[in-house]
Coordinates of C-alpha atoms in Angstrom, one line a residue:
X1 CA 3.8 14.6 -9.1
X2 CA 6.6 16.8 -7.3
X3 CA 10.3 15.8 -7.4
X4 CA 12.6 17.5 -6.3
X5 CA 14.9 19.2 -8.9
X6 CA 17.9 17.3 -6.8
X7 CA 15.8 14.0 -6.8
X8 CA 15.1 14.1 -10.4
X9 CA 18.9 14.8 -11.1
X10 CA 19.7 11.8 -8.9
X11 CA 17.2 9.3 -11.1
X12 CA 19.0 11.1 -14.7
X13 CA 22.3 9.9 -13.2
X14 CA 21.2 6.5 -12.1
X15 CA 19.6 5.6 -15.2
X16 CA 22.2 7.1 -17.0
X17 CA 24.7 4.7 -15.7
X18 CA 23.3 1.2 -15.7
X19 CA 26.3 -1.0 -13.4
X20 CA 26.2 -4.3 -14.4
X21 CA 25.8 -7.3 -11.9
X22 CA 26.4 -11.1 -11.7
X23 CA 23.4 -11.0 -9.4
X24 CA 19.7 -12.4 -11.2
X25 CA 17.6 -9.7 -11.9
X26 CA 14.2 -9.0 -12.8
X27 CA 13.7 -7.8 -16.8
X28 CA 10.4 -6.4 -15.3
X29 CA 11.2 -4.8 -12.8
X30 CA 14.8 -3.1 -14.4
X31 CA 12.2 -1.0 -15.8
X32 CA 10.7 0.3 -12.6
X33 CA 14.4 1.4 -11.3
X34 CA 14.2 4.8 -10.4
X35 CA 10.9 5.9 -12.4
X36 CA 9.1 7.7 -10.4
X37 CA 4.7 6.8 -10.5
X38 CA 2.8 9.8 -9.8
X39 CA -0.2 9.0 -6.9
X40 CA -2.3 11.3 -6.0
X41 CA -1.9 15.1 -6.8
X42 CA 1.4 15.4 -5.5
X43 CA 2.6 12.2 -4.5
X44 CA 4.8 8.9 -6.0
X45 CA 5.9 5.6 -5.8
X46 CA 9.5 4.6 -6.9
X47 CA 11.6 1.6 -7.1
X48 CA 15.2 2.3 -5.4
X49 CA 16.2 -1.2 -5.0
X50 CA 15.4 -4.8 -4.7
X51 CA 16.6 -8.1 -4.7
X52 CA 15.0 -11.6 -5.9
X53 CA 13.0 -12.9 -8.8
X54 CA 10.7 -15.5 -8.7
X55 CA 13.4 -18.1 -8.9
X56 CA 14.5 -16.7 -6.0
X57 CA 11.2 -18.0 -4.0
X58 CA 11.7 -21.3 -5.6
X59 CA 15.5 -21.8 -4.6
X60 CA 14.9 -21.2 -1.6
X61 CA 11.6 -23.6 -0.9
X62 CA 14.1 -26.2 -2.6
X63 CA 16.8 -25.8 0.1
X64 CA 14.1 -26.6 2.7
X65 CA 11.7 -28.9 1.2
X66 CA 15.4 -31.1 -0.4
X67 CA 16.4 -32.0 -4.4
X68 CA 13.7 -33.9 -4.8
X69 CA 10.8 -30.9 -5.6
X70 CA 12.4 -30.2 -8.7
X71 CA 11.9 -32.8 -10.7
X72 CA 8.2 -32.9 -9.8
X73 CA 7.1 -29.3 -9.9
X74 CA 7.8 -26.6 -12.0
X75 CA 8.7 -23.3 -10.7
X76 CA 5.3 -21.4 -11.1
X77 CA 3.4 -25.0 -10.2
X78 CA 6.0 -24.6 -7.0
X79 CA 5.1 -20.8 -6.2
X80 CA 1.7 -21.8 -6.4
X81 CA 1.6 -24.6 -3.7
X82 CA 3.6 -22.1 -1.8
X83 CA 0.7 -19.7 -1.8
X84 CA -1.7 -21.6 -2.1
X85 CA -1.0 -23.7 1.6
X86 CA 0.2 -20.2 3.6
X87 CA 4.2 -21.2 3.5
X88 CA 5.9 -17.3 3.7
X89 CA 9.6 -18.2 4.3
X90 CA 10.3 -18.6 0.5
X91 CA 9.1 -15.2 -0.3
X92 CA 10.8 -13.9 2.5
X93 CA 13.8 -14.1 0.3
X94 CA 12.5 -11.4 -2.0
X95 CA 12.7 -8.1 -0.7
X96 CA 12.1 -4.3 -2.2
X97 CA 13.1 -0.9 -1.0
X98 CA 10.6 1.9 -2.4
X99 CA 10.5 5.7 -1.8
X100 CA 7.2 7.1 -1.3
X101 CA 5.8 10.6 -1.0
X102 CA 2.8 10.5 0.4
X103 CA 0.3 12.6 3.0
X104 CA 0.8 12.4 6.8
X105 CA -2.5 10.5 7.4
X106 CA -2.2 8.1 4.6
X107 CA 1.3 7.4 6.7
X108 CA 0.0 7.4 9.4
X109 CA -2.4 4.1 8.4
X110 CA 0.4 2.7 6.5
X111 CA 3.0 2.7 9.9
X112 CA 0.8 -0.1 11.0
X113 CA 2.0 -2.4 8.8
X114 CA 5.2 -2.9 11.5
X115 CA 7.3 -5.6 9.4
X116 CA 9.1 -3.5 7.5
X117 CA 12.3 -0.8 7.6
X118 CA 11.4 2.7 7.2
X119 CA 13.2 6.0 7.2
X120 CA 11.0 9.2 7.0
X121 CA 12.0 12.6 6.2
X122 CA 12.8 14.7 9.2
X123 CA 10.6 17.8 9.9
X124 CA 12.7 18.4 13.1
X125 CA 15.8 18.9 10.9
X126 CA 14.0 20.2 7.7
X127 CA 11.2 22.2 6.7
X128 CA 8.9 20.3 4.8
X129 CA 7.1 21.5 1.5
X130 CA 4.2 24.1 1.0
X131 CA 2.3 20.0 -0.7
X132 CA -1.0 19.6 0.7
X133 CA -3.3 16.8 -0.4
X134 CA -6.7 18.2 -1.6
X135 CA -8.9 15.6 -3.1
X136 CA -10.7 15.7 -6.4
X137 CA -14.4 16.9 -6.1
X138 CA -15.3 12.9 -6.7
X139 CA -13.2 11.8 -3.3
X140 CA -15.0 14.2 -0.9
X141 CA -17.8 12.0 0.9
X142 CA -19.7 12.0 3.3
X143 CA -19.5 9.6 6.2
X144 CA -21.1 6.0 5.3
X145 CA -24.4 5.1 7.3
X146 CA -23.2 1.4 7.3
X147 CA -19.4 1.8 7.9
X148 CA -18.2 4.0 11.3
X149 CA -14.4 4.0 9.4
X150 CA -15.8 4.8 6.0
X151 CA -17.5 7.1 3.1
X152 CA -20.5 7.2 1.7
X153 CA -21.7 9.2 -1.3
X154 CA -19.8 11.8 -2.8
X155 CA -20.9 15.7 -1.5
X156 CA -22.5 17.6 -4.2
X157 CA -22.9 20.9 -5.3
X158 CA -22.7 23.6 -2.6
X159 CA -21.3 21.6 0.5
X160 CA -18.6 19.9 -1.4
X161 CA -17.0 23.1 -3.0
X162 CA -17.3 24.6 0.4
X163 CA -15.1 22.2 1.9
X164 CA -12.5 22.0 -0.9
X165 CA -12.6 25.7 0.1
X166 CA -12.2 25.1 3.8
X167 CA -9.2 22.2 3.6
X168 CA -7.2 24.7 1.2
X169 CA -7.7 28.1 3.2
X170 CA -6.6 25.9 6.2
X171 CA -3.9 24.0 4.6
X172 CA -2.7 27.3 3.1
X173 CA -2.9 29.5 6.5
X174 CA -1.2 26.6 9.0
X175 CA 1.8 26.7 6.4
X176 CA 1.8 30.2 7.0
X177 CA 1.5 29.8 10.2
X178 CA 4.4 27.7 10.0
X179 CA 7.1 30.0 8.5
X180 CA 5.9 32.5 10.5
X181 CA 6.9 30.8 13.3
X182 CA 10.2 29.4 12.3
X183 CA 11.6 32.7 10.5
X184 CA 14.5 34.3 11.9
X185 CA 14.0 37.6 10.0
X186 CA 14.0 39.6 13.3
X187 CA 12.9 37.1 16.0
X188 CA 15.1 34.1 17.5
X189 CA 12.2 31.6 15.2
X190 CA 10.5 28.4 16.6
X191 CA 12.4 25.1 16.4
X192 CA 11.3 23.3 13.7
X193 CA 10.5 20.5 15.8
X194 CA 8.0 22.3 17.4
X195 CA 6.7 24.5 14.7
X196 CA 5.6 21.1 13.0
X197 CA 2.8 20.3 14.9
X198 CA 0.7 22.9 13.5
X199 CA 0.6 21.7 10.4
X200 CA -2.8 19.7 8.7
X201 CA -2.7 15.9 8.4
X202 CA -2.7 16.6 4.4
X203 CA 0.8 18.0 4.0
X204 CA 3.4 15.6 2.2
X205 CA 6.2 13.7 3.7
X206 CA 8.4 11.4 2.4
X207 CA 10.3 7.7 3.4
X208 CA 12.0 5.0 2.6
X209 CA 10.1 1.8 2.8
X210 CA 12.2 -1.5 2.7
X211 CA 10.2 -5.0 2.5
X212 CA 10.2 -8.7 1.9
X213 CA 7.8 -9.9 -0.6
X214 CA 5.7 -11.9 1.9
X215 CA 5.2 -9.2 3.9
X216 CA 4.3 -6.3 0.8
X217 CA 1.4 -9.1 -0.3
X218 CA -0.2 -8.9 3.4
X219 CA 0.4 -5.1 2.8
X220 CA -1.2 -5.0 -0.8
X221 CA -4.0 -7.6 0.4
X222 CA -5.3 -5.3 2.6
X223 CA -4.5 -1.9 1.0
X224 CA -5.7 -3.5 -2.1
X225 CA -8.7 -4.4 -1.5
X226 CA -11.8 -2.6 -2.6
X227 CA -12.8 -1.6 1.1
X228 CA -9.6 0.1 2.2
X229 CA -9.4 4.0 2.2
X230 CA -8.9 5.4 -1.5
X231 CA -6.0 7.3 -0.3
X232 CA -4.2 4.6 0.5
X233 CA -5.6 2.1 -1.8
X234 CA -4.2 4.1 -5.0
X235 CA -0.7 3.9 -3.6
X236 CA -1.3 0.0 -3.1
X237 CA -2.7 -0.5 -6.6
X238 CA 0.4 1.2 -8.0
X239 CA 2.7 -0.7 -6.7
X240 CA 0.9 -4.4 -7.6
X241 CA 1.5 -3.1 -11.2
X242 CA 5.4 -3.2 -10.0
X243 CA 4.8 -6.3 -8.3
X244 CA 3.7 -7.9 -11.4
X245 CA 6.5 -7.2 -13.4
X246 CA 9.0 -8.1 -10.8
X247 CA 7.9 -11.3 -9.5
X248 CA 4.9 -12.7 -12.3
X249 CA 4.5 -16.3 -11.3
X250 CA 4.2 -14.9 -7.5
X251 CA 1.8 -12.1 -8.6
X252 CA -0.6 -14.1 -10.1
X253 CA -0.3 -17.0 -7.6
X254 CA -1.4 -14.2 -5.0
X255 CA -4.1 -12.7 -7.2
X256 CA -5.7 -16.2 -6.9
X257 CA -4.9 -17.2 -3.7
X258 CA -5.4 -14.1 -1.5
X259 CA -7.0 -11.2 -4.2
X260 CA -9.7 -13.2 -5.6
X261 CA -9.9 -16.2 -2.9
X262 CA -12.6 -15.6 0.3
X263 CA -12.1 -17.2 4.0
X264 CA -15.0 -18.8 5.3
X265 CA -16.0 -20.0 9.0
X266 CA -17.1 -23.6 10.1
X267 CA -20.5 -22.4 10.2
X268 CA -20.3 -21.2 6.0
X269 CA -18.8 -23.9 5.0
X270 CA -21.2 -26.4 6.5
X271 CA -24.4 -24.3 5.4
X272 CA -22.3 -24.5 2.1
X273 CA -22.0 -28.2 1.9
X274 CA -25.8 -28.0 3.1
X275 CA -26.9 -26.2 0.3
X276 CA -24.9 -27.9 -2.3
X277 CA -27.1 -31.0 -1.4
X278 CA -29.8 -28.9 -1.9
X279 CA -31.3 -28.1 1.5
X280 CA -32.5 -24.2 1.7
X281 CA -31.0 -22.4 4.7
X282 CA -32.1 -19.6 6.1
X283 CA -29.9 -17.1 8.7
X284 CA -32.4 -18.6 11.4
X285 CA -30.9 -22.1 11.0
X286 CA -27.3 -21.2 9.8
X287 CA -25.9 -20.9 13.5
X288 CA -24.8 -17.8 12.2
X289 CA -25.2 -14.2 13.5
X290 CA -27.7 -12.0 11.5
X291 CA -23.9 -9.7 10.0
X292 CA -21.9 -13.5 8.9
X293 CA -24.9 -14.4 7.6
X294 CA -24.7 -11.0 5.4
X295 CA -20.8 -11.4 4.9
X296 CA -21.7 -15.0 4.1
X297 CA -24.4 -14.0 1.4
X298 CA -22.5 -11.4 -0.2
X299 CA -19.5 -14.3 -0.5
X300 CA -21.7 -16.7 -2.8
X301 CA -23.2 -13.2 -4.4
X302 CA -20.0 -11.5 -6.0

């Protein structure tokens, strides 16, 4: 993990000086302030701000659904209807502001998740860090035979240390490259803004990333899950950990509800209720295509 000596200094300061508040606040996720998590080789996860608790979900489902809730639910019982039957506006009302260092192309997937604020470090008005992303020896696949967007097996032996060897020499001589082109030793130099786009999808930047709560589960839901891109996926698995100390009752509502629940068509559901009753179906006579049927199969199999 690579903080800057000025970034570092900034966290010593920060936790140094606790302010205090007559705002609620998380006991799980004070911890998290300004710590950074190391992901990846050079890359992190930290917790600038947020606001809410998991009381916070439940006030505000109480303001819309009237006085009455209270005295029939409790607040995790509450959270969990609330996940549990799709409502999002109550955990709208929690929201998070992280800062994240992380490769170009694992940004680059990430920017599609449009619902949030984000401010990204500027390579037009910096120069950004000689921090490539190089994966361990274990991350460098080859492409899947089942899955166009995904890896297979890992390379082995020969071919994988060859390209390690290949994505450093490259990373190593487009950074060159770079400084080359933007000194001013002697020449007028590049503008940075155009010097920039010779550098490798693996090089490090850096952004603020400001969320509500409903909107980081659809992000973690996906990112999460066991079929997204590793590179992204170890980024999202570090910050559930935060999420589960910040908002508990929510986290594990969510882990039930959207981690560990599965959606099923019309058609699964009634060769479902078809097979409870003991009937055997076959793909032939599921009215289902010969890939649901598969998806469908590997549901009841987990």
């Amino acid at each position: 993990m690579s903080l800057t000596p000025e970034q570092q200094a900034e966290i010593d300061e920060l936790r140094a000086n606790p302010a205090p508040t007559l705002r609620a606040v998380s006991e799980g996720m004070e911890k998290h302030l300004y710590s950074a998590i190391p992901v990846l080789d050079h890359g992190f996860v930290r917790v600038i701000d947020y606001m809410g608790d998991d009381a916070a979900i439940c006030q505000a489902a109480r303001v819309s659904y009237g006085k009455g809730t209270k005295s029939v639910q409790n607040d995790e019982g509450l959270i969990r209807y609330l996940m549990r039957h799709w409502h999002s506006t109550p955990f709208e009302m929690c929201e998070v502001k992280l800062h994240v260092k992380l490769p170009v192309f694992v940004a680059r997937q990430w920017i599609r998740h449009r619902t949030a604020n984000v401010n990204e470090y500027s390579a037009r008005y910096s120069i950004l860090d000689r921090e490539f992303y190089i994966p361990a020896p274990e991350h460098v696949a080859a492409q899947s035979l089942v899955n166009n967007q995904g890896r297979g097996e890992a390379l082995q032996g020969e071919e994988a240390a060859r390209v390690l060897e290949m994505l450093k020499a490259d990373s190593t001589r487009s950074y060159d490259s770079y400084e080359a082109m933007i000194s001013q030793d002697g020449q007028q130099g590049l503008a940075r803004e155009l010097a920039r786009m010779n550098l490798p999808a693996n090089i490090y930047t850096q952004w603020y990333w400001k969320v509500d709560l409903h909107n980081l589960l659809h992000f973690l839901r996906l990112r999460a899950d066991a079929h997204a891109q590793y590179e992204i996926r170890v980024y999202a698995d570090a910050i559930c950990k935060v999420v589960a100390d910040w908002v508990p009752a929510a986290y594990r509502a969510f882990e039930d509800y959207r981690m560990g629940a599965v959606s099923m068509s019309a058609q699964m559901m009634d060769c479902l209720r078809r097979m409870v009753k003991g009937e055997v179906v076959e793909q032939s006579t599921s009215g289902m295509s010969a890939r649901e049927w598969r998806e469908f199969q590997d549901m009841l199999n987990d």
